[in-house]
mmCIF file of C-alpha atoms and ligand atoms in Angstrom:
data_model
loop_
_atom_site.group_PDB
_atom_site.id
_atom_site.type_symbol
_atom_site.label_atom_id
_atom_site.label_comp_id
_atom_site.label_asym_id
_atom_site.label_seq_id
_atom_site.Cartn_x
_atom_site.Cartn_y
_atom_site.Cartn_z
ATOM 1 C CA UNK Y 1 -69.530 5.034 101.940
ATOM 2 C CA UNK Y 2 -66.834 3.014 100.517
ATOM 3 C CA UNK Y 3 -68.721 -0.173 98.749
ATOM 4 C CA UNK Y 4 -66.999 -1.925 96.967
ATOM 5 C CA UNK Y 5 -69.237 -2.789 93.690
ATOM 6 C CA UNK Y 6 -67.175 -2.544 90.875
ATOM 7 C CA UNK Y 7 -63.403 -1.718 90.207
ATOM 8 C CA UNK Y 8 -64.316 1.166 88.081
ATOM 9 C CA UNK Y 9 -65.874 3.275 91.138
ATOM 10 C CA UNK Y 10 -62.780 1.917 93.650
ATOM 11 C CA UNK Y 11 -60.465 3.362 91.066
ATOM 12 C CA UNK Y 12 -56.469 3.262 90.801
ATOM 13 C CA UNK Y 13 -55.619 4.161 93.658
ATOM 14 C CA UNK Y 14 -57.922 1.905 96.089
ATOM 15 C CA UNK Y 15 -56.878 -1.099 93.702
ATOM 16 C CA UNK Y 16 -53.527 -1.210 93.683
ATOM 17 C CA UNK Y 17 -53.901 -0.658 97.767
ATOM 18 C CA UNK Y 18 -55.818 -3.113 97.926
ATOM 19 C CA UNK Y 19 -53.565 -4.981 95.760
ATOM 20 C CA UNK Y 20 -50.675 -4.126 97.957
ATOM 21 C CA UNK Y 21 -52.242 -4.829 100.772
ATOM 22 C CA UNK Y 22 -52.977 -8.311 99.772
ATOM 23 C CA UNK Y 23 -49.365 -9.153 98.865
ATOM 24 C CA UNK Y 24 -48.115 -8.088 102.013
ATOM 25 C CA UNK Y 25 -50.457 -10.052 103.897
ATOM 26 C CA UNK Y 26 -50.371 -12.872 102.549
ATOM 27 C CA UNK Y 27 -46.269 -12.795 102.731
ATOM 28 C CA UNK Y 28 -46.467 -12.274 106.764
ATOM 29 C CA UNK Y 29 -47.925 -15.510 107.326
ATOM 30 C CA UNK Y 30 -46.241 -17.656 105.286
ATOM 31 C CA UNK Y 31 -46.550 -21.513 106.992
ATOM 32 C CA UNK Y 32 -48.825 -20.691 109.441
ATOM 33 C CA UNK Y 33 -52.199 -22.583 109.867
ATOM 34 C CA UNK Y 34 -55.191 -21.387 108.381
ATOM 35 C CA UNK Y 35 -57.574 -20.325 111.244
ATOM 36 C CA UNK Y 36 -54.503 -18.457 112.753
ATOM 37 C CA UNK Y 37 -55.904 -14.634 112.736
ATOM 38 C CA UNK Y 38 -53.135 -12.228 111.325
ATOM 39 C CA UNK Y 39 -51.017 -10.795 114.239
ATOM 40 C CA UNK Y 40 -52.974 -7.743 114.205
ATOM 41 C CA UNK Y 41 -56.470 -8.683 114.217
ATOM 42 C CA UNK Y 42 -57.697 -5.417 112.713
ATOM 43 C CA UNK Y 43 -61.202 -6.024 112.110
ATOM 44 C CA UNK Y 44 -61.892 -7.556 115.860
ATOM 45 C CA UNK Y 45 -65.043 -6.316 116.782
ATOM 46 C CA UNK Y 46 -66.561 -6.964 113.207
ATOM 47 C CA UNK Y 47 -68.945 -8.810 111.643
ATOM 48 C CA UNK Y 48 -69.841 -9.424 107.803
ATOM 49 C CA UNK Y 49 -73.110 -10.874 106.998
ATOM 50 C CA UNK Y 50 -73.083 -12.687 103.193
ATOM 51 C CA UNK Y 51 -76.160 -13.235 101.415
ATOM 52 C CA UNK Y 52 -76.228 -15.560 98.501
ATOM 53 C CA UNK Y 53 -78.611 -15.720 95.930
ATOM 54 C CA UNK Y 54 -76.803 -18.596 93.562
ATOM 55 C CA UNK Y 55 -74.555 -21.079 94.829
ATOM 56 C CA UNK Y 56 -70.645 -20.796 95.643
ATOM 57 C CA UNK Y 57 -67.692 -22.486 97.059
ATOM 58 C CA UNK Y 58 -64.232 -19.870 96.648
ATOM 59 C CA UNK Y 59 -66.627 -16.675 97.823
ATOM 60 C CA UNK Y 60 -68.065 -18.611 100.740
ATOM 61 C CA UNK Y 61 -65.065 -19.694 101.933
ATOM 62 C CA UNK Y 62 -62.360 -16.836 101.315
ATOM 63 C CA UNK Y 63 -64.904 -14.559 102.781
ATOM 64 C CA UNK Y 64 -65.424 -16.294 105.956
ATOM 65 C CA UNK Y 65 -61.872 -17.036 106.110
ATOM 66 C CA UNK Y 66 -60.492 -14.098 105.555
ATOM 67 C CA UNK Y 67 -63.090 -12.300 108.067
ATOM 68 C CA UNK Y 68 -61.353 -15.255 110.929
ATOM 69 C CA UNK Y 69 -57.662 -14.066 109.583
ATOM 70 C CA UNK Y 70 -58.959 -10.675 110.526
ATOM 71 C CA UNK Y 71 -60.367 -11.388 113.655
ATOM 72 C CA UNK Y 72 -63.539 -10.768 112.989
ATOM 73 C CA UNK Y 73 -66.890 -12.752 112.380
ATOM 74 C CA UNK Y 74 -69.841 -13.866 110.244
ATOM 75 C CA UNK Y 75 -73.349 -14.673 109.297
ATOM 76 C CA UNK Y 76 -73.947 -16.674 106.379
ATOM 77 C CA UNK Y 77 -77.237 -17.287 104.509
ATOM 78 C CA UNK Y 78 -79.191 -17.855 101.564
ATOM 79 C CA UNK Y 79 -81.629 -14.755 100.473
ATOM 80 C CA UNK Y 80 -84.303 -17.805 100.024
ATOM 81 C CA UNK Y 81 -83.712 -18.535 104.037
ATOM 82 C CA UNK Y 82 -84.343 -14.200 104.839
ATOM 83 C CA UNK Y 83 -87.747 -12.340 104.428
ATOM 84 C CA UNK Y 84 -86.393 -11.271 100.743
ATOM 85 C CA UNK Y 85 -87.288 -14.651 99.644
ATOM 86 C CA UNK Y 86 -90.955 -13.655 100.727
ATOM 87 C CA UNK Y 87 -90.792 -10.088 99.729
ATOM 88 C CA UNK Y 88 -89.548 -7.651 101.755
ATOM 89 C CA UNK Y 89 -87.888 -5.547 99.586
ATOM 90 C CA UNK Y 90 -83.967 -4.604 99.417
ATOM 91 C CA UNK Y 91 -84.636 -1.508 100.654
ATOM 92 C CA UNK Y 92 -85.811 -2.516 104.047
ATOM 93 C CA UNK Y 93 -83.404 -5.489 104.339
ATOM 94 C CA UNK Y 94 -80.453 -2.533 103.537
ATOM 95 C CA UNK Y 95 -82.073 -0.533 106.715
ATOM 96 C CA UNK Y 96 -82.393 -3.511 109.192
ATOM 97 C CA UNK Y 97 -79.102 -5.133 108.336
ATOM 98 C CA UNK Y 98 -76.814 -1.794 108.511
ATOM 99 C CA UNK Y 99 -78.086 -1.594 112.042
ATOM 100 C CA UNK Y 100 -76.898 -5.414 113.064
ATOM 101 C CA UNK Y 101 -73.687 -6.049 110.789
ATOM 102 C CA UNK Y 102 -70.517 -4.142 109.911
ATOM 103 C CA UNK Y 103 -70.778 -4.523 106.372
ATOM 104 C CA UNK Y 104 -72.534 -6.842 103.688
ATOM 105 C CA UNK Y 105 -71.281 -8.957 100.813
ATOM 106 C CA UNK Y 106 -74.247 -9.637 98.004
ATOM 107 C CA UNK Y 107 -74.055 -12.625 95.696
ATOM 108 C CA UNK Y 108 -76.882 -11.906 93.371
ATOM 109 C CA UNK Y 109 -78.657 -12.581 90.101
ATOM 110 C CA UNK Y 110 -79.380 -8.604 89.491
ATOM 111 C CA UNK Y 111 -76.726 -5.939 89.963
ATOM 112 C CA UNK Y 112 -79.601 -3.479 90.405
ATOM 113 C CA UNK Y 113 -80.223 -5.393 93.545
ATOM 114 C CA UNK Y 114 -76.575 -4.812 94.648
ATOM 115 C CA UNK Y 115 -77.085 -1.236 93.920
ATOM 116 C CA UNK Y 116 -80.164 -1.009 95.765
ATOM 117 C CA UNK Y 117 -78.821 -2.636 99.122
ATOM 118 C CA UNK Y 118 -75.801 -0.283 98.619
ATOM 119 C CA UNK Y 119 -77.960 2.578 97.990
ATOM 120 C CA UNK Y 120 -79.530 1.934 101.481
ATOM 121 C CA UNK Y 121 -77.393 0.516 103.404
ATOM 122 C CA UNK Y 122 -74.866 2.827 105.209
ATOM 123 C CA UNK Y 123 -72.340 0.222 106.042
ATOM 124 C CA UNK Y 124 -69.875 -1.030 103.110
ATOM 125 C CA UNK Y 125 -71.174 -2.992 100.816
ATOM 126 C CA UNK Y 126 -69.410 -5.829 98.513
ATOM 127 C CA UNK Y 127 -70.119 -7.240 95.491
ATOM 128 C CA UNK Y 128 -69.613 -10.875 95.496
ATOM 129 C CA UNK Y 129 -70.957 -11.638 91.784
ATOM 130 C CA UNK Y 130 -73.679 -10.216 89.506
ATOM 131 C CA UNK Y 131 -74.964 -11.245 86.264
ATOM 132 C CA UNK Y 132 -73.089 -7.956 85.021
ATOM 133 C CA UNK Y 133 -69.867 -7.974 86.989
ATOM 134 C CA UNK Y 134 -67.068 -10.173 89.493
ATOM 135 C CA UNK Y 135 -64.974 -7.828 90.368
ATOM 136 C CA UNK Y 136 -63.283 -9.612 93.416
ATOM 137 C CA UNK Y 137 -62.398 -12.427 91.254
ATOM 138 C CA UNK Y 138 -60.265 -10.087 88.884
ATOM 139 C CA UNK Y 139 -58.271 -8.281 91.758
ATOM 140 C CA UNK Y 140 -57.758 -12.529 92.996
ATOM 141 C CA UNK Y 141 -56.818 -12.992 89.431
ATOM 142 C CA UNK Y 142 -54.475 -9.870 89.056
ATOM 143 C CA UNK Y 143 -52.775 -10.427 92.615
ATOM 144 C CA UNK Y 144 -52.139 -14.434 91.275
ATOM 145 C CA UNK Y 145 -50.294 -12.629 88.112
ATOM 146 C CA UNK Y 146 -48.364 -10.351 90.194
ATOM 147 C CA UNK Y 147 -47.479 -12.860 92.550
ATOM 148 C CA UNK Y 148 -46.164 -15.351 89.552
ATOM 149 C CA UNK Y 149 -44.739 -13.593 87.424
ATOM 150 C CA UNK Y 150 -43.054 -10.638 89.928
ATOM 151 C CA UNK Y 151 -43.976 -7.853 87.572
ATOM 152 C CA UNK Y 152 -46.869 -5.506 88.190
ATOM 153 C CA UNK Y 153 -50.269 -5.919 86.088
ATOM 154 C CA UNK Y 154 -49.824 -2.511 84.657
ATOM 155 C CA UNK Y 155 -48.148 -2.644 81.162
ATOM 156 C CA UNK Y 156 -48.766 -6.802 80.753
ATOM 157 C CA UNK Y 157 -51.176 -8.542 77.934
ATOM 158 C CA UNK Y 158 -54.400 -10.917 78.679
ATOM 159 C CA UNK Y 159 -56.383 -12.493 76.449
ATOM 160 C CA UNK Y 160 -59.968 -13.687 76.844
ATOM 161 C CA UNK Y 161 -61.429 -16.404 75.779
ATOM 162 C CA UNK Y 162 -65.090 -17.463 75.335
ATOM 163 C CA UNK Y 163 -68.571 -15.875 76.661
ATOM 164 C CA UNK Y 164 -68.457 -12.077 76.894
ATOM 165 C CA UNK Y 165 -69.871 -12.340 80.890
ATOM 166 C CA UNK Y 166 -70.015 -10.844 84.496
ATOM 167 C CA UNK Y 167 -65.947 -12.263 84.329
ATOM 168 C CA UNK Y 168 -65.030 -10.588 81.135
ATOM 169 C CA UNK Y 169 -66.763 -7.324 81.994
ATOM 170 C CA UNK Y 170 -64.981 -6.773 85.461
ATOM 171 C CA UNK Y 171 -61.639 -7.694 83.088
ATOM 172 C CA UNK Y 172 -62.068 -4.650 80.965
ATOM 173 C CA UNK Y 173 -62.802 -2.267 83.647
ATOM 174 C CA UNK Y 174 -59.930 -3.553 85.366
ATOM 175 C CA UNK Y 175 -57.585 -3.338 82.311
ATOM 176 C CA UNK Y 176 -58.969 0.325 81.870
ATOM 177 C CA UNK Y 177 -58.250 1.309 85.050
ATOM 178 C CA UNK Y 178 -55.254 0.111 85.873
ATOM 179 C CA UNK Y 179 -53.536 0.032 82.584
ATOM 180 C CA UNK Y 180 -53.168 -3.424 80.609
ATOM 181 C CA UNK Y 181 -53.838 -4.335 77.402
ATOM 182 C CA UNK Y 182 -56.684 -6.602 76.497
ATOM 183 C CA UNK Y 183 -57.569 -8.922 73.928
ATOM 184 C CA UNK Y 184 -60.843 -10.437 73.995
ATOM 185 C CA UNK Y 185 -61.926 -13.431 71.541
ATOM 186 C CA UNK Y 186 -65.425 -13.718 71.878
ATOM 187 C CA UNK Y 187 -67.663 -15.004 69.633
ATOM 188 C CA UNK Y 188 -70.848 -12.813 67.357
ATOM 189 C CA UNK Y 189 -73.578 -12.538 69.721
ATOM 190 C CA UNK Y 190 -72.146 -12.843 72.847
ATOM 191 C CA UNK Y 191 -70.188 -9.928 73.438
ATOM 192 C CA UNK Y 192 -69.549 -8.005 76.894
ATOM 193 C CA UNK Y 193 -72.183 -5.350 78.390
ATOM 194 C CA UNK Y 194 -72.111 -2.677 75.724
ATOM 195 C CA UNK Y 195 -72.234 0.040 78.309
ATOM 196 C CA UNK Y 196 -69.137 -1.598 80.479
ATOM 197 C CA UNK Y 197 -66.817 -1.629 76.907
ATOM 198 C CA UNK Y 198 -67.808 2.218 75.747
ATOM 199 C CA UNK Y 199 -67.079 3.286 79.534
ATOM 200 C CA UNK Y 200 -63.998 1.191 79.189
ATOM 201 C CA UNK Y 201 -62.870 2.605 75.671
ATOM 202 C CA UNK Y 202 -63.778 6.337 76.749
ATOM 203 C CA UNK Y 203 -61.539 5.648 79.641
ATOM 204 C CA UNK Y 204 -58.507 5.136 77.606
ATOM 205 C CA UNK Y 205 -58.658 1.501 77.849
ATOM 206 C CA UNK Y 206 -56.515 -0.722 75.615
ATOM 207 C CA UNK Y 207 -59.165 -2.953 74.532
ATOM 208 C CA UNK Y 208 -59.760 -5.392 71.324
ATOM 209 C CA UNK Y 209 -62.355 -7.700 70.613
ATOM 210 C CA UNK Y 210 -61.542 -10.354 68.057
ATOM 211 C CA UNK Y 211 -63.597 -12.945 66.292
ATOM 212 C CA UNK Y 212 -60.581 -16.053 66.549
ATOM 213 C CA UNK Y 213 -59.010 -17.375 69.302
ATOM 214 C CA UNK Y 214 -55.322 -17.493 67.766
ATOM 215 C CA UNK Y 215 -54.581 -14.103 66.998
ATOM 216 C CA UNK Y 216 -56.508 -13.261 70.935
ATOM 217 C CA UNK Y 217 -53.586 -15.432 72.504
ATOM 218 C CA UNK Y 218 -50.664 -14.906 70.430
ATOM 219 C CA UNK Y 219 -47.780 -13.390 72.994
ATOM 220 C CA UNK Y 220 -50.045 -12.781 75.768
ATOM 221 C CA UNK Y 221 -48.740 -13.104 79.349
ATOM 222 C CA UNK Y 222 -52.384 -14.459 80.376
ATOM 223 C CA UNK Y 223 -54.576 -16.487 78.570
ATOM 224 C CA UNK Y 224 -57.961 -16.422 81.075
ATOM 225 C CA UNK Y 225 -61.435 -18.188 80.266
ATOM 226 C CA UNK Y 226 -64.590 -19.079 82.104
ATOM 227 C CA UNK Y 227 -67.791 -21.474 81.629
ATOM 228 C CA UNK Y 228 -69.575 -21.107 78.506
ATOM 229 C CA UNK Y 229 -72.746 -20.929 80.648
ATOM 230 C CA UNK Y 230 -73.323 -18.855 83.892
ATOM 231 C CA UNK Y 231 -75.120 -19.346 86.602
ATOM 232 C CA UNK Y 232 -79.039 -19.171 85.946
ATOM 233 C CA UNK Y 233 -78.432 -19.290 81.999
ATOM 234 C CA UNK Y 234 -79.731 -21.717 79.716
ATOM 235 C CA UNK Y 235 -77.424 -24.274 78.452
ATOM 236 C CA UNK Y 236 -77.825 -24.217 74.066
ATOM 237 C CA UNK Y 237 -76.322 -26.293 71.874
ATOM 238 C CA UNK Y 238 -76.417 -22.998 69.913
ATOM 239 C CA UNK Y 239 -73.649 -21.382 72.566
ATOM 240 C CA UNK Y 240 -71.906 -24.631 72.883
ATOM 241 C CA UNK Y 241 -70.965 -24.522 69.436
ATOM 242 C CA UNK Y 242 -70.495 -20.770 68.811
ATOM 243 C CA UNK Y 243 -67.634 -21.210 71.671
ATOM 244 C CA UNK Y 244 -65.803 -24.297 70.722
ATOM 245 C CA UNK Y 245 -63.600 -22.001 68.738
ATOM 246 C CA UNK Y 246 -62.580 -20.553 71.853
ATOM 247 C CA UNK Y 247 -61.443 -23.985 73.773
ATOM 248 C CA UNK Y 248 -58.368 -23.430 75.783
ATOM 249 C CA UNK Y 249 -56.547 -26.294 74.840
ATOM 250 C CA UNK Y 250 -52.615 -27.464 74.191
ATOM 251 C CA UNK Y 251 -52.670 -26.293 71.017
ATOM 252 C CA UNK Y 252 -54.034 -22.771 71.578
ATOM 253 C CA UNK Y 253 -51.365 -22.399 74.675
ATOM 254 C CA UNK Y 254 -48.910 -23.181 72.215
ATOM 255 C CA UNK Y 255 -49.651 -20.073 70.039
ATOM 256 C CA UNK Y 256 -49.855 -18.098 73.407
ATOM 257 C CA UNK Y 257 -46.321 -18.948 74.223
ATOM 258 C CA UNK Y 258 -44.116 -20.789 77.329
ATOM 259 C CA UNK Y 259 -44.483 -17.476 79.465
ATOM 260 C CA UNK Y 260 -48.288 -16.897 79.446
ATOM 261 C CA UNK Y 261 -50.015 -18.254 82.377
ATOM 262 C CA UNK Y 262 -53.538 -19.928 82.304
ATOM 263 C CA UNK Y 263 -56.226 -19.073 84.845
ATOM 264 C CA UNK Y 264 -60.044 -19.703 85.557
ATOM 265 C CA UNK Y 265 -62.205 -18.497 87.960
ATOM 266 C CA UNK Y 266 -63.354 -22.042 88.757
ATOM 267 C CA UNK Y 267 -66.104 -23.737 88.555
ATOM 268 C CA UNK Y 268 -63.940 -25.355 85.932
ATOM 269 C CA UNK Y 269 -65.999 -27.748 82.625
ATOM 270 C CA UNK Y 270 -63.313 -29.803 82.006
ATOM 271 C CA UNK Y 271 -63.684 -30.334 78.205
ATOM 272 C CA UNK Y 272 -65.408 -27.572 77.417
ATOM 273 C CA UNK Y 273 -64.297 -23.870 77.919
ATOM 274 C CA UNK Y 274 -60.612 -25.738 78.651
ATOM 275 C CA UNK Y 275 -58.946 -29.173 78.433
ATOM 276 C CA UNK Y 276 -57.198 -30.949 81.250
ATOM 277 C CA UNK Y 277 -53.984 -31.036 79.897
ATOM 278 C CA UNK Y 278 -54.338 -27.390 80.014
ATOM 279 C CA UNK Y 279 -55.735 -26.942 83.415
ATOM 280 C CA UNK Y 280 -53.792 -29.543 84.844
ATOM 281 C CA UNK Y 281 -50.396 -28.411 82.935
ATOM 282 C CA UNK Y 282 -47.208 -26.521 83.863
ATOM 283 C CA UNK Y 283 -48.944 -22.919 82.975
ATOM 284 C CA UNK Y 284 -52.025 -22.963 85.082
ATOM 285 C CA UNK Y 285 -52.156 -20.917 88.142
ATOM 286 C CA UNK Y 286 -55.890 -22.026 89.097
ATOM 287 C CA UNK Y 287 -54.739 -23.289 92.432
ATOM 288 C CA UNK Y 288 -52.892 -20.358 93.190
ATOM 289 C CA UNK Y 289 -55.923 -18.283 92.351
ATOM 290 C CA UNK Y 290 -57.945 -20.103 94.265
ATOM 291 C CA UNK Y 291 -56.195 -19.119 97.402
ATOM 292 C CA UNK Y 292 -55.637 -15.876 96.558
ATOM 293 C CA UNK Y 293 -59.511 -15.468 96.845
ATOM 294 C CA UNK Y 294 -59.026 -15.142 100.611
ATOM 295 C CA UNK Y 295 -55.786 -13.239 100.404
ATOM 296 C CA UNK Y 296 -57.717 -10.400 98.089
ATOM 297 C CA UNK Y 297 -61.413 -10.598 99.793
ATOM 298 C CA UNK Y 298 -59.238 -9.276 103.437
ATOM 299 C CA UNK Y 299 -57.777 -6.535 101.303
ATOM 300 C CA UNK Y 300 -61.072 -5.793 99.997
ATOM 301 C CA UNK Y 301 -62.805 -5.622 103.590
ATOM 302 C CA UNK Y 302 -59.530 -3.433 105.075
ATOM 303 C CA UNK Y 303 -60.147 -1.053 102.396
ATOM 304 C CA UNK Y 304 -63.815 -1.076 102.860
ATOM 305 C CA UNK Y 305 -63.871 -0.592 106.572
ATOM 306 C CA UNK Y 306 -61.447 2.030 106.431
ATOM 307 C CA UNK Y 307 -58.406 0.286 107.484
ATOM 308 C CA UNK Y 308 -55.989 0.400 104.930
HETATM 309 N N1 CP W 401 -64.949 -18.184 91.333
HETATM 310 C C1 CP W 401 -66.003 -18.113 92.161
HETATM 311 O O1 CP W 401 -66.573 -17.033 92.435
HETATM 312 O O2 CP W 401 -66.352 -19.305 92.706
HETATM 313 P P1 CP W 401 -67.656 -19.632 93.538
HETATM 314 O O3 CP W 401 -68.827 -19.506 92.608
HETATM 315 O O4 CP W 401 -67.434 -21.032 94.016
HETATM 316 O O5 CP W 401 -67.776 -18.642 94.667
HETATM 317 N N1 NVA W 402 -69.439 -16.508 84.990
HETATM 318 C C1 NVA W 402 -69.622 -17.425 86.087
HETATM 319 C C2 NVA W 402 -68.663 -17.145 87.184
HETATM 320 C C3 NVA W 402 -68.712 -18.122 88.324
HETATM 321 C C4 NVA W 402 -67.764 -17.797 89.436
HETATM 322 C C5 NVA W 402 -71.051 -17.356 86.583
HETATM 323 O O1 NVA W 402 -71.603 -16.250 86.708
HETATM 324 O O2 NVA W 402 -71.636 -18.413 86.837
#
């Protein structure tokens, strides 16, 4: 069953279709209006239930977008609202639902969870954000650098800046599977998943983790960052401090350079993880990002449904 959980298991090949797919799609309806399905329509007949267990605006949206662009339809709804809230296990939920849906797309706090409903469900299923991993947010993120800069991913630089998280984790896989190199300024005690970097480095991956922000930026063609604090972590004064080394602000773009582009996953703390005058400024592609969201998540589904 082609889930799509993580980019390591979707692999070269099925990324940079996706990926391809994506640009071409979004090209072929340039200026029309947004609830205008693509002239094709190729997942008519299809419907994607989402299930969130934490909050979201981009993977709420995009999905259910990009499931109208496509022709298809969907059912939205908070695990509280379904008999998980009260119990019933993954398992069973996998069963029931792969016998009412097409396929599934899982915002949840515990990526064993995602692997259980994958596990049991014999429709696709999508990862739409764990605690360990984001992955549709880094294909949104690559297809944004593509798009700007007209060069493909493989062979560029990014540097990361902040909290070693779910973000930064689906970054190295991606950079070891498709071929970029990766700079990651993180600071002690809050370094990626241990297990994601060795699989990462045994891959081949191009992959450095630095203690200071300026030499993580220097000449990059992406300088990327997300909040200091996730979803369902405790704020700390502690953190807070340990990352204000790692602010994204004028001065640190500076060292990057005039060619490296800014982006952020959004929810954006203005102030903290990056300044305004960065956010706001002539190198950030947030907006762009944004959109490309829904542009990636109907790549993702083609691919998944077997229509790519
Ligand atoms: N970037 C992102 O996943 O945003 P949401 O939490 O709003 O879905
Ligand atoms: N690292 C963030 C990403 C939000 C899209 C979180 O997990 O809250």
């Amino acid at each position: 069953m082609p889930h799509f959980l993580d980019l390591a298991t979707v692999g070269r090949a099925g990324l940079r279709a996706i990926l391809d797919a994506a640009h071409a799609r979004k090209a072929a309806r340039t200026g029309w209006t947004r609830g205008r399905p693509d002239a094709d329509a190729p997942l008519a007949d299809h419907t994607l239930a989402m299930i969130f267990e934490k909050p979201s605006t981009r993977t709420r949206f995009s999905f259910d977008m990009a499931m109208r662009q496509l022709g298809g339809t969907t059912i939205v709804t908070s695990a509280g609202e379904m008999q998980l809230g009260r119990g019933e296990t993954i398992a069973d939920t996998a069963r029931v639902l792969a016998r009412l849906v097409d396929a599934i797309m899982l915002r949840t706090n515990s990526h064993e969870t995602l692997e259980g409903l994958a596990e049991y469900a014999d429709i696709p299923v999508i990862n739409g954000l764990t605690d360990i991993s984001h992955p549709c947010q880094i294909l949104a993120d690559i297809l944004t650098f593509e798009e700007r800069t007209g060069k493909p991913v493989e062979g560029s630089c990014w540097a990361w800046l902040g909290d070693g998280n779910n973000m930064a984790n689906s970054l190295i896989e991606a950079a070891s599977v498709l071929g970029f190199d990766l700079r990651l300024g993180v600071p002690h005690g809050y370094d990626p998943d241990q297990a994601v970097m060795a699989t990462a480095c045994a891959r081949g991956g191009s992959i450095d983790l630095l203690r200071a922000a300026a030499p993580t930026v220097e000449g990059a063609d992406v300088v990327i960052t997300d909040t200091w604090v996730s979803m369902g972590q405790a704020d700390s004064k502690e953190k807070l401090g340990a990352m204000m080394p790692f602010q994204v602000n004028a001065a640190l773009m500076a060292k990057a350079g005039d060619q490296a582009l800014f982006l952020h996953c959004l929810p954006a703390h203005r102030g903290e993880e990056v300044t305004d005058a960065v956010i706001d400024g002539p190198q950030s592609a947030v907006w762009d990002e944004a959109e490309n969201r829904l542009h990636i998540q109907k790549a993702i589904l083609l691919w998944c449904l077997g229509k790519l």
